Tab-separated table of C-alpha atoms and ligand atoms in Angstrom:
chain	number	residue	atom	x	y	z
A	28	UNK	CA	-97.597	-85.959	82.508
A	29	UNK	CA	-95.933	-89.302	81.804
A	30	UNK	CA	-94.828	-92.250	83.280
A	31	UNK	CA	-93.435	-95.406	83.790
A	32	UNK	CA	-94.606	-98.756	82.037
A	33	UNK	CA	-95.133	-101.614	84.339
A	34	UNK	CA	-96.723	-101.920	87.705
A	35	UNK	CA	-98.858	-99.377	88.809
A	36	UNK	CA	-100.523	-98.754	85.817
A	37	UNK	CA	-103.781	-98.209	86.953
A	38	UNK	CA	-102.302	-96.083	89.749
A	39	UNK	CA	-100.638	-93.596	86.795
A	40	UNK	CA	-103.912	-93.323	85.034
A	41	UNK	CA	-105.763	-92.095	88.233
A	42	UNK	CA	-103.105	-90.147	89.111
A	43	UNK	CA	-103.175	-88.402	85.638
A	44	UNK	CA	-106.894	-87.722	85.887
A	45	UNK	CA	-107.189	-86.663	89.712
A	46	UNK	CA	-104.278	-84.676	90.408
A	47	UNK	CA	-104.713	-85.486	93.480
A	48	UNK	CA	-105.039	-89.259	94.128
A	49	UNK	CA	-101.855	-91.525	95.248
A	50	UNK	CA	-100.611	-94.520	93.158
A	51	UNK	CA	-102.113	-97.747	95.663
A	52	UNK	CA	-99.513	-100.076	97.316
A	53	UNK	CA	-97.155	-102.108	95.212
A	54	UNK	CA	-95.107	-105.162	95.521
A	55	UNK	CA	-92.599	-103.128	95.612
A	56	UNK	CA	-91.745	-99.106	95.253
A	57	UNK	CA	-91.115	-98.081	91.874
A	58	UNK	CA	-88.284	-96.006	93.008
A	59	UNK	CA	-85.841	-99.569	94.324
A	60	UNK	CA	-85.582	-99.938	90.561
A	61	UNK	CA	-83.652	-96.803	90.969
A	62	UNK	CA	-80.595	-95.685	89.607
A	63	UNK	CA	-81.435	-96.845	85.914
A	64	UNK	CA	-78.720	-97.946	84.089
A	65	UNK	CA	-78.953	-95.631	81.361
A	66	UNK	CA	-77.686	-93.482	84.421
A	67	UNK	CA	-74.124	-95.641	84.935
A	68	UNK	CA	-73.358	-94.469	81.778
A	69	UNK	CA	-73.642	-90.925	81.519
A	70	UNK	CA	-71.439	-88.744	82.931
A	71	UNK	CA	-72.698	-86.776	86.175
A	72	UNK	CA	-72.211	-83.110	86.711
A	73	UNK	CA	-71.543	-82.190	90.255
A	74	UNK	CA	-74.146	-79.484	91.450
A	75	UNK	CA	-75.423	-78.344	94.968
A	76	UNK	CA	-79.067	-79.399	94.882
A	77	UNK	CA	-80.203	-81.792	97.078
A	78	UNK	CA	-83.260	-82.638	94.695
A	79	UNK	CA	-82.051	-82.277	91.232
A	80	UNK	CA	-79.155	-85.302	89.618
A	81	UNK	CA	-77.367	-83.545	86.499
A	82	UNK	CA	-76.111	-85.544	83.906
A	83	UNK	CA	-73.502	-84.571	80.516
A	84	UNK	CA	-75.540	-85.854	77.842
A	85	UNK	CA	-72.500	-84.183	75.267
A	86	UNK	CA	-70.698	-80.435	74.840
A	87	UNK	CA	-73.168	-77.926	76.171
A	88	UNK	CA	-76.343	-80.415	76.674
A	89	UNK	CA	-76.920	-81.623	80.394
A	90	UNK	CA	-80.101	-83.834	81.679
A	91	UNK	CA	-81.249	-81.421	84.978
A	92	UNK	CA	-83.038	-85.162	86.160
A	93	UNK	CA	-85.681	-85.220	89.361
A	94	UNK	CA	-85.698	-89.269	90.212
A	95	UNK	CA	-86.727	-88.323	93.772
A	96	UNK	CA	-90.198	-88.384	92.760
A	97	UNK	CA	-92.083	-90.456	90.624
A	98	UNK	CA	-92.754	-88.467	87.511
A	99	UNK	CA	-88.793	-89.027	87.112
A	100	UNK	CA	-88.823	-85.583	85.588
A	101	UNK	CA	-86.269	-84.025	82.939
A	102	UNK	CA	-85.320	-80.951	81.692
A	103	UNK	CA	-82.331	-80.391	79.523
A	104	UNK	CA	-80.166	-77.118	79.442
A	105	UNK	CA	-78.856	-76.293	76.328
A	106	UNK	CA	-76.042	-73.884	75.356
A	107	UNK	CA	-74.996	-71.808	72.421
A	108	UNK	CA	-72.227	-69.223	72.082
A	109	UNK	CA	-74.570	-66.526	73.126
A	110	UNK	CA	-77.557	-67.654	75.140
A	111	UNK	CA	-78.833	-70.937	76.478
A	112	UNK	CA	-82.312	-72.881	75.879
A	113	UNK	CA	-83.984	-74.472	79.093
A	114	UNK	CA	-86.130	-76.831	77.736
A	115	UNK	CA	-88.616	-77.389	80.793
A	116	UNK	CA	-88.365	-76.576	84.134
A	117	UNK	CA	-89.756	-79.810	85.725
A	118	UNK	CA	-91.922	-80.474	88.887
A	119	UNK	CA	-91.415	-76.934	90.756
A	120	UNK	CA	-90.352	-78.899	94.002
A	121	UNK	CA	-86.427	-78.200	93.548
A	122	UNK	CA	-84.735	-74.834	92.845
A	123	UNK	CA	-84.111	-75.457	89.102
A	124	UNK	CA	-82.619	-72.077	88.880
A	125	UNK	CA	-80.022	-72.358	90.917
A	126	UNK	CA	-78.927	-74.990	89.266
A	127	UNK	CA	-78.757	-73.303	86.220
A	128	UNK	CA	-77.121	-71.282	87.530
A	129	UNK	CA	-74.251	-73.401	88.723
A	130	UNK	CA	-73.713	-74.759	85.187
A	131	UNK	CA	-74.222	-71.590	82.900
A	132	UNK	CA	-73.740	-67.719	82.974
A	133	UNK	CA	-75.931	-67.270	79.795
A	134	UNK	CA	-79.501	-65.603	79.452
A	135	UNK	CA	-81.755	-68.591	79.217
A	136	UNK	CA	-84.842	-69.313	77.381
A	137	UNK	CA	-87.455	-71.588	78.992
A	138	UNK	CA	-88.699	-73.470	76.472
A	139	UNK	CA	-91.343	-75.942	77.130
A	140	UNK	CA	-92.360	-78.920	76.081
A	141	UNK	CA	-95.984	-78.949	76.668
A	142	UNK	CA	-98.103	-77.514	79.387
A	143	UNK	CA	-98.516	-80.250	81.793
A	144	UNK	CA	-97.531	-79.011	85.795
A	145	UNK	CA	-94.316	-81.860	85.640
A	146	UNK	CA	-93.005	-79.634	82.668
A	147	UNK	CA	-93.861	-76.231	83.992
A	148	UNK	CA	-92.809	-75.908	87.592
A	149	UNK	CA	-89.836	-73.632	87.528
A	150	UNK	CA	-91.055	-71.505	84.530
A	151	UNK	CA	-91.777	-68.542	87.323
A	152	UNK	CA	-88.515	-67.935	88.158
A	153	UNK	CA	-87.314	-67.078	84.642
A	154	UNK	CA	-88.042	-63.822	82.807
A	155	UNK	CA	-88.527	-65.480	79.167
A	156	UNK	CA	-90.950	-68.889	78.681
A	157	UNK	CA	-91.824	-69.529	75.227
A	158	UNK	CA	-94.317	-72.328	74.613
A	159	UNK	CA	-96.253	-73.775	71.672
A	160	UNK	CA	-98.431	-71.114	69.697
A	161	UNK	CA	-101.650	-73.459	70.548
A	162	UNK	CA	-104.613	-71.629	71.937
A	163	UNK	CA	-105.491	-74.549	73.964
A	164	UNK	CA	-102.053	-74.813	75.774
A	165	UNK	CA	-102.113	-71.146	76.535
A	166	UNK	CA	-105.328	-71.256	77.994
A	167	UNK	CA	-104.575	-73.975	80.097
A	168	UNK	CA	-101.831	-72.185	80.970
A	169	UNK	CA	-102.981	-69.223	82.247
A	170	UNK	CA	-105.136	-70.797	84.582
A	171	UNK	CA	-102.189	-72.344	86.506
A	172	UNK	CA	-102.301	-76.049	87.724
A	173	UNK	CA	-104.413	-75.310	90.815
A	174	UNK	CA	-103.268	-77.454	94.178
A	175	UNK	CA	-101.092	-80.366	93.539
A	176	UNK	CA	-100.381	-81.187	96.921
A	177	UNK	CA	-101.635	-84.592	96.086
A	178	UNK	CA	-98.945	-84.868	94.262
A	179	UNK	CA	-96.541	-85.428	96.993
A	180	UNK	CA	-97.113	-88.286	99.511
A	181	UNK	CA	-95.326	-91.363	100.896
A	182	UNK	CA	-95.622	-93.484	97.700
A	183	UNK	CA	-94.723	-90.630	95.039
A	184	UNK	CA	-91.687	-89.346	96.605
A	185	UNK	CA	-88.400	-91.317	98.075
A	186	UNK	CA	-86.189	-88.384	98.454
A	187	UNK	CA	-86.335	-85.673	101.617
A	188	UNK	CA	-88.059	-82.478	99.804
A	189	UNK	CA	-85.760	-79.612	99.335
A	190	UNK	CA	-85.718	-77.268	102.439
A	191	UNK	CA	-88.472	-74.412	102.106
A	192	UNK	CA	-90.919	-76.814	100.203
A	193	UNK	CA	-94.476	-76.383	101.167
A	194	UNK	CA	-96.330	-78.958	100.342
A	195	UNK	CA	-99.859	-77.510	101.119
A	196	UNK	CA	-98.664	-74.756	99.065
A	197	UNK	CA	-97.418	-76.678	96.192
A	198	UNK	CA	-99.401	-75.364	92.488
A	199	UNK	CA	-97.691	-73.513	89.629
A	200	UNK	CA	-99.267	-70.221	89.278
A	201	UNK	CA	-100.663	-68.964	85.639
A	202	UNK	CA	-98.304	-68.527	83.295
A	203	UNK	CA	-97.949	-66.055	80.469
A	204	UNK	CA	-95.415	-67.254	77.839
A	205	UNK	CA	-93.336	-64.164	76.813
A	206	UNK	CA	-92.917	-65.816	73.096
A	207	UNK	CA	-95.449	-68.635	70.915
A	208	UNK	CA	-92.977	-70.961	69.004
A	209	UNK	CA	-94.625	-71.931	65.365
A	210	UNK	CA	-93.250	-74.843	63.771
A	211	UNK	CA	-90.095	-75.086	62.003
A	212	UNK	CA	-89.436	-71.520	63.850
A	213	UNK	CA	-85.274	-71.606	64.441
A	214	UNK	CA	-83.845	-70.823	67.953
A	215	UNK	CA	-80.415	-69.173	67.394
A	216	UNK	CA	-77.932	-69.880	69.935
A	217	UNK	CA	-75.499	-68.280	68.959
A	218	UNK	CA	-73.001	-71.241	67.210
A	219	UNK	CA	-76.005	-73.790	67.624
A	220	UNK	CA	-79.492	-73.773	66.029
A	221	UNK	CA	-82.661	-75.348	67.425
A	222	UNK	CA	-85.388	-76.214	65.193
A	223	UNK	CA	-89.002	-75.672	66.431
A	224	UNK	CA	-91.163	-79.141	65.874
A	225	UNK	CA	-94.935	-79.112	67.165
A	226	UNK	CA	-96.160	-82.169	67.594
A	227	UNK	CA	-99.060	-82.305	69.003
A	228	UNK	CA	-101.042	-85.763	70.689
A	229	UNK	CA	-99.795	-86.006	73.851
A	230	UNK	CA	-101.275	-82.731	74.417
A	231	UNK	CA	-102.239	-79.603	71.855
A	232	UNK	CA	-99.540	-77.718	73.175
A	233	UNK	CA	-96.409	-80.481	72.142
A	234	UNK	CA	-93.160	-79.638	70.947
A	235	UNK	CA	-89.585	-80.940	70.095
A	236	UNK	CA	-86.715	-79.445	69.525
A	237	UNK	CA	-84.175	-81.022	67.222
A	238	UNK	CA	-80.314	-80.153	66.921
A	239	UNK	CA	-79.422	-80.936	63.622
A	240	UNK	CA	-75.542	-80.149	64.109
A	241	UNK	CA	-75.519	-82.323	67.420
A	242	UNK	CA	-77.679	-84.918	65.813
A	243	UNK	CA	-80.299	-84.455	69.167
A	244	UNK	CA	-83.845	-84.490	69.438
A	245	UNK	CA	-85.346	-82.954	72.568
A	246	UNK	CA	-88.992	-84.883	72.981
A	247	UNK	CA	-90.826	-84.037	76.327
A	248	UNK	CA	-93.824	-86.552	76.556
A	249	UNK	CA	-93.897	-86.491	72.810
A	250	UNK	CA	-91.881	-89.954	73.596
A	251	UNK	CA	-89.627	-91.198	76.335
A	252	UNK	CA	-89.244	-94.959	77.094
A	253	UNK	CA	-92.277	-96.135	79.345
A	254	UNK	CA	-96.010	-95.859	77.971
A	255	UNK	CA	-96.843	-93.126	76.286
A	256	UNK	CA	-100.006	-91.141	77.244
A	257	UNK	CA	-102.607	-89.982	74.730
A	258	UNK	CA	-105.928	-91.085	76.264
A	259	UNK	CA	-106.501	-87.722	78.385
A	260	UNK	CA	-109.209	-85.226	77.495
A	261	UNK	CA	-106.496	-83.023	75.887
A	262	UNK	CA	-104.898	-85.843	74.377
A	263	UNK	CA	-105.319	-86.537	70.529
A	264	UNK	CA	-104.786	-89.929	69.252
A	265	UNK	CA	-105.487	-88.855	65.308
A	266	UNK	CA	-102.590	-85.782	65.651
A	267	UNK	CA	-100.426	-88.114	67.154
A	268	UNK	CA	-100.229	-90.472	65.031
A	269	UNK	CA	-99.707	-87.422	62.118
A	270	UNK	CA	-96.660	-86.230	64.697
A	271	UNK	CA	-94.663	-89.473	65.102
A	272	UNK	CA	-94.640	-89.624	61.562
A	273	UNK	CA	-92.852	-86.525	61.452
A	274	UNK	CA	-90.691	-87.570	63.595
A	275	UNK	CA	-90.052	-90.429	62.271
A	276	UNK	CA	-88.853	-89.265	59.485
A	277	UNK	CA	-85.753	-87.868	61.151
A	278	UNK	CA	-84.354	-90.638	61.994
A	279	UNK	CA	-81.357	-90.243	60.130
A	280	UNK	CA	-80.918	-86.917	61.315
A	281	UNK	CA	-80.968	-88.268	64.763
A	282	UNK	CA	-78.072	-90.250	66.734
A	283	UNK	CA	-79.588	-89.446	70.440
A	284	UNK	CA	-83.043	-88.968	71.863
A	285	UNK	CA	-83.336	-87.401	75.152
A	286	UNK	CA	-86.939	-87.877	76.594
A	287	UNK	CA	-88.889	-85.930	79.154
A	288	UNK	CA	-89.087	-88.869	81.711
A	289	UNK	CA	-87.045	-91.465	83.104
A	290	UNK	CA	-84.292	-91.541	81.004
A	291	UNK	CA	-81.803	-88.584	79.535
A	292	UNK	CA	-80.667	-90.903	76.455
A	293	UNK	CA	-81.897	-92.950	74.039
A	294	UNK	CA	-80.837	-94.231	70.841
A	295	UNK	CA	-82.441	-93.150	67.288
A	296	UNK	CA	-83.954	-96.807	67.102
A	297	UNK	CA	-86.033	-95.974	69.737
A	298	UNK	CA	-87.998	-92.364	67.045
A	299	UNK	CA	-88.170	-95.629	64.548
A	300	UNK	CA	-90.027	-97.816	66.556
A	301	UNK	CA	-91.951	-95.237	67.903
A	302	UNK	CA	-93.049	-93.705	64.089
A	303	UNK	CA	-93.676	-97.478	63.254
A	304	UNK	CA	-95.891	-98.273	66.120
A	305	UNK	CA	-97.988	-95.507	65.939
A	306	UNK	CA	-98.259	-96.400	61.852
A	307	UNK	CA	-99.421	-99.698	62.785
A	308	UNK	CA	-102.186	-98.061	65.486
A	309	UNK	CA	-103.294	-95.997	62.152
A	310	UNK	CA	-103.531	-98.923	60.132
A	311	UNK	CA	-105.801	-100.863	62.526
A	312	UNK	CA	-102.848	-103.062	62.949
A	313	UNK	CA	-101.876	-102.935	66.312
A	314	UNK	CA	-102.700	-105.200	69.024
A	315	UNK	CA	-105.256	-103.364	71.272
A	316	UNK	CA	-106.311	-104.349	74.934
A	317	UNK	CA	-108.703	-102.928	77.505
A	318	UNK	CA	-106.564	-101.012	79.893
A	319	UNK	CA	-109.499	-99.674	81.949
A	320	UNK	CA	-112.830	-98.412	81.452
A	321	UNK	CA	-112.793	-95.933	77.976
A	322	UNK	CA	-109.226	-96.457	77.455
A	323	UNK	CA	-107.343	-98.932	75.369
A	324	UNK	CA	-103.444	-99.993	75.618
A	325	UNK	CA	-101.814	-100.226	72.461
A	326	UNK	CA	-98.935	-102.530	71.287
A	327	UNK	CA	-96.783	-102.356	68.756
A	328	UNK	CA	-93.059	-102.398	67.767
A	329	UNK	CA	-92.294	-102.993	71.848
A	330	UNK	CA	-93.905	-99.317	72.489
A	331	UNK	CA	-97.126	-98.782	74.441
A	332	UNK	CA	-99.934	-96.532	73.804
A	333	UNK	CA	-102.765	-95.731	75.919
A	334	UNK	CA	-105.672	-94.232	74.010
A	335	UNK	CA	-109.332	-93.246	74.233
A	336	UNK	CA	-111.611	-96.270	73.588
A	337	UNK	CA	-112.608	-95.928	69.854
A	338	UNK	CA	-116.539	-94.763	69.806
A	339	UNK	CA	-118.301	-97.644	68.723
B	424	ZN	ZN1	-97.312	-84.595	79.822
């Protein structure tokens, strides 16, 4: 779960706790800030979906993007020689498999970020899912999201829902990752190697995936442009602060981001702003505002963190 910075901030933090509650009325629907302009400059990949938008982020990496609702979902196929990661498999409201199918005749490998339902919701209709080895993640997990009907309603979604949608019926069923990723664990592509990252914070169960021939780093909610989340229950300030350090430290080995929300690119200044801010938060050093009851919006280096209020 991510989203946008902005109005409706309040809205996203209920939403994030209820799974089930409605962002309130805005001035004005997030979605007429739609297309973003990221978006003008990235080639897009004609497919037959009427949810999914697919963008070229380079060679053999395209942005599988759902801006009809507004999670602003991403997943990113990515292709070796010999077999293709899918790294998520978004809100479960589109057929992400056919589309996949339209754009590769590879085996695939779900791969996903973390276990949050935006990330998740396609993972049924593929035969391999690999996911963080965190026992936390894979007992959430296995107990499936539970109805997320709420998810769906006038204000959340813009776009007609894909024919055969059932809304009452919307959940993602338990899910039993046929492979646990361990960090710095290689994914062989045949031609192209991803490296296994965990990063927990966002959520126990956090992972990247980094390209170093491409110069890519795949982030889910790890980071994306907008606030970043880690006041949840399964959220952990004190390992994310360890995990953007990590990352940050790629930064040279890093010419494009590509985030699990909003937008498929960003540049490399955005992992060094990101490290920084989160440094500062460590030190005590960044600016720190009541968001809402028990949780506090951090500020620092033009990034946003929202956090569990510190115990006094
Ligand atoms: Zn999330």
């Amino acid at each position: 779960m991510a989203k946008r910075a902005g109005t409706g901030l309040l809205a996203l933090l209920s939403l994030t706790l209820t799974a089930g509650a409605a962002p309130p009325a805005q001035d004005a629907p997030w979605w007429k800030a739609l297309p973003r302009p990221v978006y003008r400059e990235i080639e897009r990949v004609a497919v037959e979906s009427p949810w999914f938008e697919v963008y070229r982020i380079g060679p053999g990496t395209t942005a599988l993007y759902e801006p009809g609702h507004w999670q602003e979902a991403i997943s990113y196929l990515i292709e070796g020689r010999d077999r293709a990661v899918l790294f998520d498999t978004g809100l479960g409201i589109g057929d992400i498999k056919a589309v996949v199918n339209q754009l590769t005749a590879l085996p695939v490998l779900v791969v996903n970020s973390h276990e949050h339902f935006d990330h998740i919701g396609g993972d049924r209709q593929f035969a391999e899912v690999a996911v963080a080895d965190s026992p936390a993640a894979l007992a959430r997990l296995a107990r499936g999201t539970g109805n997320l009907a709420g998810q769906i309603t006038s204000e959340t979604v813009w776009k007609a829902l894909p024919p055969g949608f059932d809304k009452a019926r919307y959940e993602t069923p338990p899910i039993r990752p046929t492979r646990r990723l361990s960090d710095g664990e290689r994914i062989e592509l045949g031609g192209r190697t991803l490296e296994v990252i965990l990063t927990p914070g966002h959520t126990p169960g956090s992972l990247c995936l980094l390209d170093r021939g491409r110069r890519l780093l795949f982030t889910g909610d790890t980071l994306y442009p907008a606030d970043l989340y880690a006041h949840m229950p399964e959220s952990s300030l004190a390992d994310y602060v360890r995990s953007a350090a990590r990352l940050g430290a790629l930064a040279d080995a890093v010419d494009v981001v590509c985030p699990g929300h909003n937008e498929a690119k960003a540049p490399a200044s955005l992992l060094t702003r990101f490290a920084q801010a989160f440094a500062a938060i460590a030190r005590g050093e960044a600016k720190a505002t009541p968001a809402r009851p028990g949780v506090v919006r951090y500020e620092a280096e033009g990034i946003v963190v929202l956090a569990r209020e510190p115990k006094p």
